[in-house]
Short mmCIF file of C-alpha atoms in Angstrom, two decimals:
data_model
loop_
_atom_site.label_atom_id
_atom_site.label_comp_id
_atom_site.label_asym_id
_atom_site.label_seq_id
_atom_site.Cartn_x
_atom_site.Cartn_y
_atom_site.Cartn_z
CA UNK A 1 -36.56 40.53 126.04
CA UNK A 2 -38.16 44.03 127.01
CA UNK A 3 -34.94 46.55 126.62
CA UNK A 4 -36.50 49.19 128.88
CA UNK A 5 -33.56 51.81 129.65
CA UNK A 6 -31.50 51.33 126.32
CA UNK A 7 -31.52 53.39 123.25
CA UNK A 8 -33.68 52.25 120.42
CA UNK A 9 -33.08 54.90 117.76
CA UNK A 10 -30.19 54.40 115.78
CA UNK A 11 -29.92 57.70 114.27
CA UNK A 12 -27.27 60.18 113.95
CA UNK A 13 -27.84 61.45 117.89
CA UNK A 14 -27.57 58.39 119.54
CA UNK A 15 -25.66 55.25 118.44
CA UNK A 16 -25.28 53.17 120.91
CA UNK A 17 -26.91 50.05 121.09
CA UNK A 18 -28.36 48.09 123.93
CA UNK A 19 -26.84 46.39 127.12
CA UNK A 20 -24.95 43.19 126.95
CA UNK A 21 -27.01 39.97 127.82
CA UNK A 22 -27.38 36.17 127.27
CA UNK A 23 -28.34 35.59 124.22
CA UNK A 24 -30.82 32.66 124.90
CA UNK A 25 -31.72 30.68 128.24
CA UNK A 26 -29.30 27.49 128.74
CA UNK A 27 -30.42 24.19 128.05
CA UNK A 28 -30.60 23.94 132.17
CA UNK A 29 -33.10 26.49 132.24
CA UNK A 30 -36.72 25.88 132.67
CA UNK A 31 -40.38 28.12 132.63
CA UNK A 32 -40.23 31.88 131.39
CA UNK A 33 -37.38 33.68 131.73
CA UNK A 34 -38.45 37.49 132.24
CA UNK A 35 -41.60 37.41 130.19
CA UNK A 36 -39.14 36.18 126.93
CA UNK A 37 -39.33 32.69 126.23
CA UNK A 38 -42.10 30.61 126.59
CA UNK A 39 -40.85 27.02 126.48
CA UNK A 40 -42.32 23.78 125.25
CA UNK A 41 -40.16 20.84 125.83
CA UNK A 42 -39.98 18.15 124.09
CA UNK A 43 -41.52 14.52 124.84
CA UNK A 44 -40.16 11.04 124.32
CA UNK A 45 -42.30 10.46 121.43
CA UNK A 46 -40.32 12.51 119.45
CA UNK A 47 -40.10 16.26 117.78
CA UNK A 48 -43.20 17.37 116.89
CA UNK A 49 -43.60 18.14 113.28
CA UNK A 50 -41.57 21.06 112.53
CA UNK A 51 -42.07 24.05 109.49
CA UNK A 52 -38.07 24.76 109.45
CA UNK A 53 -36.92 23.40 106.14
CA UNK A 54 -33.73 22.80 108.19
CA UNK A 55 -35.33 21.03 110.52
CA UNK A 56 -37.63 19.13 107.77
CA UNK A 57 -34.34 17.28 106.47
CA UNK A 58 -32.28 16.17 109.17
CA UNK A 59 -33.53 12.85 108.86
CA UNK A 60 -35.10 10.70 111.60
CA UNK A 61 -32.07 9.31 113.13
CA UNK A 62 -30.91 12.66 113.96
CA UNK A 63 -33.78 13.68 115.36
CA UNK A 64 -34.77 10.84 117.59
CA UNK A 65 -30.85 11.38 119.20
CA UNK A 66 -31.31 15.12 119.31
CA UNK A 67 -35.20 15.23 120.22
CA UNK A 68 -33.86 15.68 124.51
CA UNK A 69 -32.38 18.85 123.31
CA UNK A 70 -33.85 21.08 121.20
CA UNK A 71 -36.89 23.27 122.92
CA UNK A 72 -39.44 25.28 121.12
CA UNK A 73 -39.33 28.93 122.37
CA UNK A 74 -41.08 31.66 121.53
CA UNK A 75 -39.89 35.14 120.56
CA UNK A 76 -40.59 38.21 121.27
CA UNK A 77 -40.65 41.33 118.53
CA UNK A 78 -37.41 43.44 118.61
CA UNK A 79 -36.51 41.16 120.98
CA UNK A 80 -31.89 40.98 120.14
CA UNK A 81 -30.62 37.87 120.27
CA UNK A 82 -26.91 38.02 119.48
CA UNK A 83 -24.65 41.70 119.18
CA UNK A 84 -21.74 41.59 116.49
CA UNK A 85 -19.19 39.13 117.61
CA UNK A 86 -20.94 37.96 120.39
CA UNK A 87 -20.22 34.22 120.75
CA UNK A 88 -23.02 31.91 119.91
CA UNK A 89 -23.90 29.17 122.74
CA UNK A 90 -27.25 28.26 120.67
CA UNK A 91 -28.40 27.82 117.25
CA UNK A 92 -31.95 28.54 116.28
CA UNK A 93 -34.08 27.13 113.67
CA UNK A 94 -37.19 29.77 113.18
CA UNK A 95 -40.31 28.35 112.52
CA UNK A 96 -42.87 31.33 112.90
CA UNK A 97 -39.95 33.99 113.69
CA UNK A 98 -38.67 35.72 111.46
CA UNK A 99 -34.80 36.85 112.08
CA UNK A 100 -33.04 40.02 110.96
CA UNK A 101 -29.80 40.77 110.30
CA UNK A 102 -28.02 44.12 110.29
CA UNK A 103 -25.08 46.19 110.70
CA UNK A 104 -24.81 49.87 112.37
CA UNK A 105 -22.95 52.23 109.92
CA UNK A 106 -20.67 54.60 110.49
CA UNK A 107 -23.51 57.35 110.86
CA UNK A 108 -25.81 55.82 113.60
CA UNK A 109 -28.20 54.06 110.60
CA UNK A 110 -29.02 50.46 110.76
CA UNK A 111 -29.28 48.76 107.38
CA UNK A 112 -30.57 45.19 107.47
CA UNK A 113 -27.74 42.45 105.52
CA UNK A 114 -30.08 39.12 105.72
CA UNK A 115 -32.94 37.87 106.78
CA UNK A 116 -34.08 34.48 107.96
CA UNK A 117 -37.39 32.63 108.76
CA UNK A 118 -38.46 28.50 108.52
CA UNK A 119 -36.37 28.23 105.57
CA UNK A 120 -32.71 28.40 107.58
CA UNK A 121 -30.90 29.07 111.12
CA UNK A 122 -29.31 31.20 113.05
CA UNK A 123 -25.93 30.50 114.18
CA UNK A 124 -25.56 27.55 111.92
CA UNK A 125 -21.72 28.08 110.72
CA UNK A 126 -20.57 28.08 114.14
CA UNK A 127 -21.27 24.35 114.51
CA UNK A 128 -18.35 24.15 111.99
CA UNK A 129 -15.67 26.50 113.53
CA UNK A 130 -15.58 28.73 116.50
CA UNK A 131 -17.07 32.02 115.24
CA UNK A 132 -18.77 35.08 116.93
CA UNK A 133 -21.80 36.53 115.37
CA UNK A 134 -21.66 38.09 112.06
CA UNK A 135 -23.89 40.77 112.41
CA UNK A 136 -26.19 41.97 115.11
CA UNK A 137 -29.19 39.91 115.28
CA UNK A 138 -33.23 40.99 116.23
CA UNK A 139 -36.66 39.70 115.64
CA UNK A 140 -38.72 40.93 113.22
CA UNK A 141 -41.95 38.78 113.21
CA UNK A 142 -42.58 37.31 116.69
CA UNK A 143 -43.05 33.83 116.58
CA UNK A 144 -41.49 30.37 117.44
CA UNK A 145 -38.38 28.68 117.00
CA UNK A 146 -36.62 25.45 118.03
CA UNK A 147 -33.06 25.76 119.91
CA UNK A 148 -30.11 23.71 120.42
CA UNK A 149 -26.89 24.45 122.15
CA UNK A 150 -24.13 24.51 119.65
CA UNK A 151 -21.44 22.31 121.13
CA UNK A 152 -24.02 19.38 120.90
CA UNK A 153 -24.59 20.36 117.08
CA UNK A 154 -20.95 20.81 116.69
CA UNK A 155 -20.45 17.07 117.53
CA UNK A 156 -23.06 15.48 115.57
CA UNK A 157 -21.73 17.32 111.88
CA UNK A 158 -18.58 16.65 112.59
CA UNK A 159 -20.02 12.96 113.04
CA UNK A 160 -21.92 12.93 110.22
CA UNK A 161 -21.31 13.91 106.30
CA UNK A 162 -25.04 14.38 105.15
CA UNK A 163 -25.20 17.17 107.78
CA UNK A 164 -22.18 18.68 106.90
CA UNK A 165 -23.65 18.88 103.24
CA UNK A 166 -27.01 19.94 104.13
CA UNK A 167 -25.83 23.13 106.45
CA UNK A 168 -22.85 23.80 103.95
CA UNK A 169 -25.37 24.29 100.85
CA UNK A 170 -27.80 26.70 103.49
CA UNK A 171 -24.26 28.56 104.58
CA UNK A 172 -22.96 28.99 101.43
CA UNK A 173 -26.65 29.91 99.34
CA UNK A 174 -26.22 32.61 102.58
CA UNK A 175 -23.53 33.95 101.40
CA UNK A 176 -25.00 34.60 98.06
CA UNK A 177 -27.80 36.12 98.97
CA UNK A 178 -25.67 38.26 100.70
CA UNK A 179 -23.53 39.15 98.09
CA UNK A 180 -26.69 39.69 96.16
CA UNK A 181 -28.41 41.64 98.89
CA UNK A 182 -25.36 44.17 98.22
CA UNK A 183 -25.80 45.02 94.80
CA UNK A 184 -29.54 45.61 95.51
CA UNK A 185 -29.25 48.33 98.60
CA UNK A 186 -26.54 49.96 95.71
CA UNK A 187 -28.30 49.85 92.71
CA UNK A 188 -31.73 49.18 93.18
CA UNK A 189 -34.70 51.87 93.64
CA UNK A 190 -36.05 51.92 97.38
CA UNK A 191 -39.31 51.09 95.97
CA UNK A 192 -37.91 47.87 94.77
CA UNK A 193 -35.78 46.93 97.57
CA UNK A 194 -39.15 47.67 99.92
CA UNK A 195 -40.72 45.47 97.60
CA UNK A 196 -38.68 42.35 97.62
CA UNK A 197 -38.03 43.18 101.45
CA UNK A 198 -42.27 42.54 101.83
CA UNK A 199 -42.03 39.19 99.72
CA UNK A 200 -39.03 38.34 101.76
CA UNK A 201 -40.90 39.10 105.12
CA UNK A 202 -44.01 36.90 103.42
CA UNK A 203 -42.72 33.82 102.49
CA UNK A 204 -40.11 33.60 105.20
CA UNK A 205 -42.91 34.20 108.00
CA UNK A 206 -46.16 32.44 105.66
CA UNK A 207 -48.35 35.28 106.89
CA UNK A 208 -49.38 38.51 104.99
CA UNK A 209 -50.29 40.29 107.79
CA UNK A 210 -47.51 42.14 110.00
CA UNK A 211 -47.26 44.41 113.04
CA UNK A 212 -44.18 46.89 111.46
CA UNK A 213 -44.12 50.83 111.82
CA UNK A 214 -42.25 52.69 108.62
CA UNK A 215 -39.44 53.81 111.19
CA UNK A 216 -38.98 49.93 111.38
CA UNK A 217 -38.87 49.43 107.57
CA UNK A 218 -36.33 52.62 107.07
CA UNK A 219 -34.44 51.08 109.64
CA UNK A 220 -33.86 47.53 107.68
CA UNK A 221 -33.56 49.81 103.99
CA UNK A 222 -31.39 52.43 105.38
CA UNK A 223 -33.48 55.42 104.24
CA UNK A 224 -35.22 57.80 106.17
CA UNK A 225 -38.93 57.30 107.23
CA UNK A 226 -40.21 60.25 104.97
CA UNK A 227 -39.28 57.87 101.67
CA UNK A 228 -40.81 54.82 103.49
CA UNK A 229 -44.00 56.80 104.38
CA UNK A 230 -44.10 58.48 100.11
CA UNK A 231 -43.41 54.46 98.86
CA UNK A 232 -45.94 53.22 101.23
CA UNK A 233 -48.75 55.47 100.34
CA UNK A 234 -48.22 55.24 96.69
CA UNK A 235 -48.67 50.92 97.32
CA UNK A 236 -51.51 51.69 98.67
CA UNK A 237 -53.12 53.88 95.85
CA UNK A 238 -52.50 51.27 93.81
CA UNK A 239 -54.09 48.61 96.33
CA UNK A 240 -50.95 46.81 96.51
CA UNK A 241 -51.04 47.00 100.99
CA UNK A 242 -52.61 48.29 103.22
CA UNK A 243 -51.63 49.45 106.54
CA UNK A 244 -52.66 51.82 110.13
CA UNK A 245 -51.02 52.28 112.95
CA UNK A 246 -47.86 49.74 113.42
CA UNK A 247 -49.73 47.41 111.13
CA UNK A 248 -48.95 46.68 107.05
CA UNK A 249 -51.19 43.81 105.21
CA UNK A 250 -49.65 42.51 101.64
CA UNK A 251 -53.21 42.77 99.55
CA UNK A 252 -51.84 42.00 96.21
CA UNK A 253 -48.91 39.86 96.31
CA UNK A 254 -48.43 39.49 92.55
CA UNK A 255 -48.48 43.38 92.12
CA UNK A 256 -45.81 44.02 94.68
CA UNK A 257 -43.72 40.83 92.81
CA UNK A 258 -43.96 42.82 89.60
CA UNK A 259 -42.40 46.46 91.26
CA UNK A 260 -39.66 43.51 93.30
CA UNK A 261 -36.29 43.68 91.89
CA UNK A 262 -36.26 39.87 92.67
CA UNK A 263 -33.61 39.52 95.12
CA UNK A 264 -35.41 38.65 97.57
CA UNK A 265 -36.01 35.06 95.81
CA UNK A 266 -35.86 32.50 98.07
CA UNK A 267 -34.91 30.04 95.17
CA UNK A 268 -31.55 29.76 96.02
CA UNK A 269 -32.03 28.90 99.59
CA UNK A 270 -34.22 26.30 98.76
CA UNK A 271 -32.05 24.72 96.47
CA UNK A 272 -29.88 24.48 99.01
CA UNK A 273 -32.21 21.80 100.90
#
């Protein structure tokens, strides 16, 4: 969704972030909605194949009774999609999209918290108990994801135990990788955090090629651009990226794994599956 007319920069000057809105289009809703969402519902013959792990392992049976409701939209970069405590009508399973998550300190800085992609969902602990959003949430990597309104997931874990296990193991291998996402942005160097941030970005979104400016990047690490921009060049010396204009390419992924302080691993959230 364009935000034309609302403050983008977080900094100390101006903190306030943009207008209310729907979060995503209701299942009644058909076509484009303001240039957002490009939809692609779903036949009788079934979901087509999906890359959310998610997704991958709700079984057949759930997805030939659910297949009427999801819809595959498409979106948009720095497109927001929920505000702090907003309440969730929809849950989202990225598939090309890559989700951020982030809080607004005290000073106007945004610091991301979590990030997901085709290996989770957004929303997903809501279709356990009524709960707003956790953080504020925005796109990162344009891209696709499939939607489904939350009361209808609601009903079929409470219906069904192998769900309930499935999204509890995702929630709670969350919460560590929150927990773990902590310690880094306190005791890890910004070099290393930008590190396992780029792995993150990489195997969440499977692509090595992204359209991110450093104001973006010391946005999600909480730094100031000037230490993105002295990191970045320094990667690039070594041949580790490359990058222009609103555009970074990971060119050696095993050298930037070696300067990662590893929390980024997606190990734990695959486990969980």
């Amino acid at each position: 969704m364009n935000l034309r007319g609302n403050t983008t920069n977080y900094g100390t000057r101006n903190t306030r972030l943009p207008y209310r809105y729907k979060s995503v289009p209701q299942p009644h809703e058909t076509g484009v909605r303001n240039g957002s969402y490009a939809y692609d519902v779903l036949t009788d013959d079934g979901l087509r194949p999906s890359s959310n792990s998610l997704i991958q392992n709700l079984g057949a049976e759930h997805l030939i009774r659910l297949r009427q409701f999801f819809k595959r939209v498409t979106l948009t970069k720095d497109q927001y999609l929920y505000q702090q405590d907003d309440r969730i009508d929809n849950i989202l399973f990225p598939e090309t999209a890559v989700i951020s998550e982030f809080q607004i300190l005290e000073d106007g800085r945004m610091i991301e918290v979590g990030i997901v992609g085709s290996e989770g969902a957004v929303g997903i602990a809501s279709a356990f108990y009524a709960c707003g959003a956790a953080n504020c949430m925005q796109v990162c990597v344009p891209g696709t994801a499939l939607m489904i309104p939350r009361d209808l997931m609601e009903r079929e874990v409470a219906s069904d135990a192998r769900l309930q296990m499935i999204f509890h193991n995702y929630i709670n291998a969350q919460i560590k990788q929150l927990s773990q996402r902590v310690v880094c942005n306190t005791f890890h160097s910004v070099e290393q955090r930008f590190c396992s941030w780029l792995l993150m970005l990489q195997e969440r979104s499977r692509r090595d090629r992204f359209k991110i400016t450093h104001e973006h990047v010391a946005r999600v690490l909480g730094v100031h651009r000037p230490s993105v921009t002295c990191i970045a060049q320094g990667l690039r010396e070594r041949n580790l990226i490359d990058y222009g204009r609103a555009r970074l390419v990971i060119s050696d992924k095993d050298g930037i794994e070696k300067l990662a302080c590893g929390c980024g691993d997606m190990r734990s959230a695959k486990a969980a599956h």
